[in-house]
Amino acid sequence: SFMHKVPLLNSFVSGLPKECDNQGNIKPLVNATAVVPKGKYPVSYLMIMADDSMKGNDPLRNLHKGTLVSLSKSEKPQQGDVVFAIYTRNGKKNACVRILRSAQGSKITLCALNSKYAAETLDRDDVDLLYRVIGKRHYFCPAEKKGEMTRCCS
């Protein structure tokens, strides 16, 4: 079949998932799956952008809060790619979607499109996973009326 089921990791309000096992399987924050076409790159997960860190005027990498992004486990991230990272900082698990600025030696540098967010330089040992963002779909944004969602087109 041309379609396959993938887990949806989070909701608009849950924030990003921050837990994974030793095999790099991300623990979803919601119990939901979505059906996606089997494309050139296999989609491993779908995730909703939980902040505006990747909001900018780069048309390809611009991701509004609420954008649905697809993650691939098998696509090795290259410099300049948008990535999803789970990492440890000061003993606490964090997660973010950023641009992989550099991955040289033992250091990984991640930066946001939105200048309000500082760049992060991490030790490779502190990074649990780094998955490439391989696509984005229409996003959902909060409507004027409380509790109602409107669908927008990206």
PDB file of C-alpha atoms in Angstrom:
ATOM      1  CA  SER A   1       0.000   0.000   0.000  1.00  0.00           C
ATOM      2  CA  PHE A   2       1.035   3.597  -0.604  1.00  0.00           C
ATOM      3  CA  MET A   3       0.030   4.736   2.866  1.00  0.00           C
ATOM      4  CA  HIS A   4       1.369   3.919   6.298  1.00  0.00           C
ATOM      5  CA  LYS A   5       0.491   4.782   9.888  1.00  0.00           C
ATOM      6  CA  VAL A   6       2.777   6.964  11.968  1.00  0.00           C
ATOM      7  CA  PRO A   7       2.442   8.189  15.555  1.00  0.00           C
ATOM      8  CA  LEU A   8       1.449  11.785  16.241  1.00  0.00           C
ATOM      9  CA  LEU A   9       3.698  12.859  19.106  1.00  0.00           C
ATOM     10  CA  ASN A  10       1.927  15.811  20.681  1.00  0.00           C
ATOM     11  CA  SER A  11      -0.942  18.266  20.608  1.00  0.00           C
ATOM     12  CA  PHE A  12      -1.093  22.006  20.044  1.00  0.00           C
ATOM     13  CA  VAL A  13      -0.967  22.629  23.797  1.00  0.00           C
ATOM     14  CA  SER A  14       1.137  19.752  25.164  1.00  0.00           C
ATOM     15  CA  GLY A  15       4.566  21.122  24.243  1.00  0.00           C
ATOM     16  CA  LEU A  16       7.191  18.920  22.588  1.00  0.00           C
ATOM     17  CA  PRO A  17       7.919  15.341  23.664  1.00  0.00           C
ATOM     18  CA  LYS A  18      11.102  15.097  25.749  1.00  0.00           C
ATOM     19  CA  GLU A  19      11.455  11.372  26.402  1.00  0.00           C
ATOM     20  CA  CYS A  20      12.843   8.561  24.298  1.00  0.00           C
ATOM     21  CA  ASP A  21      14.252   5.086  24.834  1.00  0.00           C
ATOM     22  CA  ASN A  22      17.748   3.809  24.019  1.00  0.00           C
ATOM     23  CA  GLN A  23      16.636   2.812  20.519  1.00  0.00           C
ATOM     24  CA  GLY A  24      15.624   6.392  19.752  1.00  0.00           C
ATOM     25  CA  ASN A  25      11.883   5.755  19.928  1.00  0.00           C
ATOM     26  CA  ILE A  26      10.152   8.960  21.027  1.00  0.00           C
ATOM     27  CA  LYS A  27       7.515   8.629  23.747  1.00  0.00           C
ATOM     28  CA  PRO A  28       4.355  10.368  22.451  1.00  0.00           C
ATOM     29  CA  LEU A  29       2.446  12.820  24.644  1.00  0.00           C
ATOM     30  CA  VAL A  30      -0.864  11.903  22.980  1.00  0.00           C
ATOM     31  CA  ASN A  31      -2.351   8.625  21.828  1.00  0.00           C
ATOM     32  CA  ALA A  32      -2.949   9.224  18.133  1.00  0.00           C
ATOM     33  CA  THR A  33      -1.779   8.014  14.755  1.00  0.00           C
ATOM     34  CA  ALA A  34      -1.981   9.563  11.329  1.00  0.00           C
ATOM     35  CA  VAL A  35      -1.898   7.982   7.904  1.00  0.00           C
ATOM     36  CA  VAL A  36       0.682   9.420   5.535  1.00  0.00           C
ATOM     37  CA  PRO A  37       1.802   8.539   2.013  1.00  0.00           C
ATOM     38  CA  LYS A  38       5.005   6.524   1.713  1.00  0.00           C
ATOM     39  CA  GLY A  39       7.246   9.101   0.109  1.00  0.00           C
ATOM     40  CA  LYS A  40      10.854   9.159  -0.981  1.00  0.00           C
ATOM     41  CA  TYR A  41      11.897   9.551   2.653  1.00  0.00           C
ATOM     42  CA  PRO A  42      10.137   7.422   5.257  1.00  0.00           C
ATOM     43  CA  VAL A  43       8.189   9.476   7.798  1.00  0.00           C
ATOM     44  CA  SER A  44       8.760   8.148  11.330  1.00  0.00           C
ATOM     45  CA  TYR A  45       6.672  10.638  13.329  1.00  0.00           C
ATOM     46  CA  LEU A  46       4.379  13.625  12.978  1.00  0.00           C
ATOM     47  CA  MET A  47       4.740  16.470  15.453  1.00  0.00           C
ATOM     48  CA  ILE A  48       3.120  19.848  16.011  1.00  0.00           C
ATOM     49  CA  MET A  49       5.339  22.917  16.447  1.00  0.00           C
ATOM     50  CA  ALA A  50       4.797  24.119  20.001  1.00  0.00           C
ATOM     51  CA  ASP A  51       6.500  27.527  19.869  1.00  0.00           C
ATOM     52  CA  ASP A  52       7.477  30.296  17.452  1.00  0.00           C
ATOM     53  CA  SER A  53      11.230  29.580  17.536  1.00  0.00           C
ATOM     54  CA  MET A  54      11.236  28.700  13.831  1.00  0.00           C
ATOM     55  CA  LYS A  55       9.089  31.612  12.705  1.00  0.00           C
ATOM     56  CA  GLY A  56      11.052  33.695  10.241  1.00  0.00           C
ATOM     57  CA  ASN A  57      11.213  34.883   6.679  1.00  0.00           C
ATOM     58  CA  ASP A  58      13.018  31.842   5.320  1.00  0.00           C
ATOM     59  CA  PRO A  59      10.194  30.359   3.187  1.00  0.00           C
ATOM     60  CA  LEU A  60      11.502  26.775   3.298  1.00  0.00           C
ATOM     61  CA  ARG A  61      12.354  26.550   6.970  1.00  0.00           C
ATOM     62  CA  ASN A  62       9.684  28.853   8.376  1.00  0.00           C
ATOM     63  CA  LEU A  63       7.509  26.881  10.827  1.00  0.00           C
ATOM     64  CA  HIS A  64       4.699  28.682  12.640  1.00  0.00           C
ATOM     65  CA  LYS A  65       3.448  27.485  15.991  1.00  0.00           C
ATOM     66  CA  GLY A  66       0.941  24.767  15.138  1.00  0.00           C
ATOM     67  CA  THR A  67       2.632  23.615  11.915  1.00  0.00           C
ATOM     68  CA  LEU A  68       2.514  19.862  11.488  1.00  0.00           C
ATOM     69  CA  VAL A  69       6.022  18.600  10.727  1.00  0.00           C
ATOM     70  CA  SER A  70       7.194  15.127   9.728  1.00  0.00           C
ATOM     71  CA  LEU A  71      10.334  13.615  11.246  1.00  0.00           C
ATOM     72  CA  SER A  72      12.573  10.953   9.756  1.00  0.00           C
ATOM     73  CA  LYS A  73      14.725   8.635  11.850  1.00  0.00           C
ATOM     74  CA  SER A  74      16.607   7.286   8.858  1.00  0.00           C
ATOM     75  CA  GLU A  75      17.576  10.527   7.096  1.00  0.00           C
ATOM     76  CA  LYS A  76      20.921  11.653   8.487  1.00  0.00           C
ATOM     77  CA  PRO A  77      20.738  15.397   9.274  1.00  0.00           C
ATOM     78  CA  GLN A  78      23.196  17.594   7.386  1.00  0.00           C
ATOM     79  CA  GLN A  79      24.382  21.088   8.227  1.00  0.00           C
ATOM     80  CA  GLY A  80      21.589  23.572   7.457  1.00  0.00           C
ATOM     81  CA  ASP A  81      18.794  21.022   7.917  1.00  0.00           C
ATOM     82  CA  VAL A  82      15.891  21.605  10.276  1.00  0.00           C
ATOM     83  CA  VAL A  83      16.108  19.047  13.076  1.00  0.00           C
ATOM     84  CA  PHE A  84      14.221  17.905  16.143  1.00  0.00           C
ATOM     85  CA  ALA A  85      16.484  17.334  19.142  1.00  0.00           C
ATOM     86  CA  ILE A  86      15.990  15.828  22.576  1.00  0.00           C
ATOM     87  CA  TYR A  87      18.881  16.666  24.885  1.00  0.00           C
ATOM     88  CA  THR A  88      19.918  17.082  28.511  1.00  0.00           C
ATOM     89  CA  ARG A  89      20.876  20.466  29.930  1.00  0.00           C
ATOM     90  CA  ASN A  90      21.660  20.949  33.636  1.00  0.00           C
ATOM     91  CA  GLY A  91      20.211  17.534  34.407  1.00  0.00           C
ATOM     92  CA  LYS A  92      16.902  18.365  32.716  1.00  0.00           C
ATOM     93  CA  LYS A  93      15.473  16.938  29.477  1.00  0.00           C
ATOM     94  CA  ASN A  94      14.722  19.474  26.761  1.00  0.00           C
ATOM     95  CA  ALA A  95      13.384  19.301  23.233  1.00  0.00           C
ATOM     96  CA  CYS A  96      13.470  21.760  20.364  1.00  0.00           C
ATOM     97  CA  VAL A  97      13.159  22.218  16.609  1.00  0.00           C
ATOM     98  CA  ARG A  98      16.130  24.155  15.230  1.00  0.00           C
ATOM     99  CA  ILE A  99      18.516  24.499  12.311  1.00  0.00           C
ATOM    100  CA  LEU A 100      21.599  22.320  12.602  1.00  0.00           C
ATOM    101  CA  ARG A 101      24.273  24.984  12.270  1.00  0.00           C
ATOM    102  CA  SER A 102      27.242  22.708  12.867  1.00  0.00           C
ATOM    103  CA  ALA A 103      28.132  19.265  14.154  1.00  0.00           C
ATOM    104  CA  GLN A 104      31.893  19.197  14.482  1.00  0.00           C
ATOM    105  CA  GLY A 105      33.792  16.942  16.838  1.00  0.00           C
ATOM    106  CA  SER A 106      31.949  16.603  20.123  1.00  0.00           C
ATOM    107  CA  LYS A 107      29.869  19.803  19.765  1.00  0.00           C
ATOM    108  CA  ILE A 108      26.513  20.360  18.095  1.00  0.00           C
ATOM    109  CA  THR A 109      25.229  23.884  17.490  1.00  0.00           C
ATOM    110  CA  LEU A 110      21.507  24.489  16.957  1.00  0.00           C
ATOM    111  CA  CYS A 111      19.981  27.834  16.070  1.00  0.00           C
ATOM    112  CA  ALA A 112      16.453  29.198  15.724  1.00  0.00           C
ATOM    113  CA  LEU A 113      15.059  31.307  12.887  1.00  0.00           C
ATOM    114  CA  ASN A 114      13.448  33.607  15.448  1.00  0.00           C
ATOM    115  CA  SER A 115      16.149  35.859  16.922  1.00  0.00           C
ATOM    116  CA  LYS A 116      14.351  35.873  20.309  1.00  0.00           C
ATOM    117  CA  TYR A 117      15.762  32.363  20.839  1.00  0.00           C
ATOM    118  CA  ALA A 118      19.464  31.983  21.592  1.00  0.00           C
ATOM    119  CA  ALA A 119      21.629  29.451  19.772  1.00  0.00           C
ATOM    120  CA  GLU A 120      22.413  26.264  21.731  1.00  0.00           C
ATOM    121  CA  THR A 121      25.797  24.562  21.691  1.00  0.00           C
ATOM    122  CA  LEU A 122      25.552  21.063  23.101  1.00  0.00           C
ATOM    123  CA  ASP A 123      27.907  18.206  23.845  1.00  0.00           C
ATOM    124  CA  ARG A 124      27.140  15.281  21.548  1.00  0.00           C
ATOM    125  CA  ASP A 125      26.967  13.052  24.652  1.00  0.00           C
ATOM    126  CA  ASP A 126      24.073  15.148  25.994  1.00  0.00           C
ATOM    127  CA  VAL A 127      22.005  14.743  22.816  1.00  0.00           C
ATOM    128  CA  ASP A 128      19.609  11.776  22.997  1.00  0.00           C
ATOM    129  CA  LEU A 129      18.416  12.124  19.441  1.00  0.00           C
ATOM    130  CA  LEU A 130      18.602  14.379  16.415  1.00  0.00           C
ATOM    131  CA  TYR A 131      15.996  13.674  13.717  1.00  0.00           C
ATOM    132  CA  ARG A 132      15.623  15.488  10.448  1.00  0.00           C
ATOM    133  CA  VAL A 133      12.415  17.439   9.773  1.00  0.00           C
ATOM    134  CA  ILE A 134      11.536  16.312   6.253  1.00  0.00           C
ATOM    135  CA  GLY A 135       8.225  18.053   5.643  1.00  0.00           C
ATOM    136  CA  LYS A 136       5.519  20.363   6.862  1.00  0.00           C
ATOM    137  CA  ARG A 137       1.784  20.524   6.349  1.00  0.00           C
ATOM    138  CA  HIS A 138      -0.973  23.094   6.852  1.00  0.00           C
ATOM    139  CA  TYR A 139      -0.986  24.342  10.368  1.00  0.00           C
ATOM    140  CA  PHE A 140      -3.687  24.923  12.918  1.00  0.00           C
ATOM    141  CA  CYS A 141      -3.873  28.207  14.744  1.00  0.00           C
ATOM    142  CA  PRO A 142      -6.051  29.325  17.639  1.00  0.00           C
ATOM    143  CA  ALA A 143      -9.184  31.115  16.500  1.00  0.00           C
ATOM    144  CA  GLU A 144     -10.510  34.315  18.045  1.00  0.00           C
ATOM    145  CA  LYS A 145     -13.171  32.332  19.875  1.00  0.00           C
ATOM    146  CA  LYS A 146     -11.815  30.519  22.888  1.00  0.00           C
ATOM    147  CA  GLY A 147     -11.329  26.804  22.470  1.00  0.00           C
ATOM    148  CA  GLU A 148     -12.073  26.811  18.752  1.00  0.00           C
ATOM    149  CA  MET A 149      -9.495  25.874  16.142  1.00  0.00           C
ATOM    150  CA  THR A 150      -9.382  27.201  12.619  1.00  0.00           C
ATOM    151  CA  ARG A 151      -7.498  25.576   9.839  1.00  0.00           C
ATOM    152  CA  CYS A 152      -5.128  27.769   7.905  1.00  0.00           C
ATOM    153  CA  CYS A 153      -3.101  27.129   4.808  1.00  0.00           C
ATOM    154  CA  SER A 154       0.660  27.487   4.997  1.00  0.00           C
TER     155      SER A 154
END
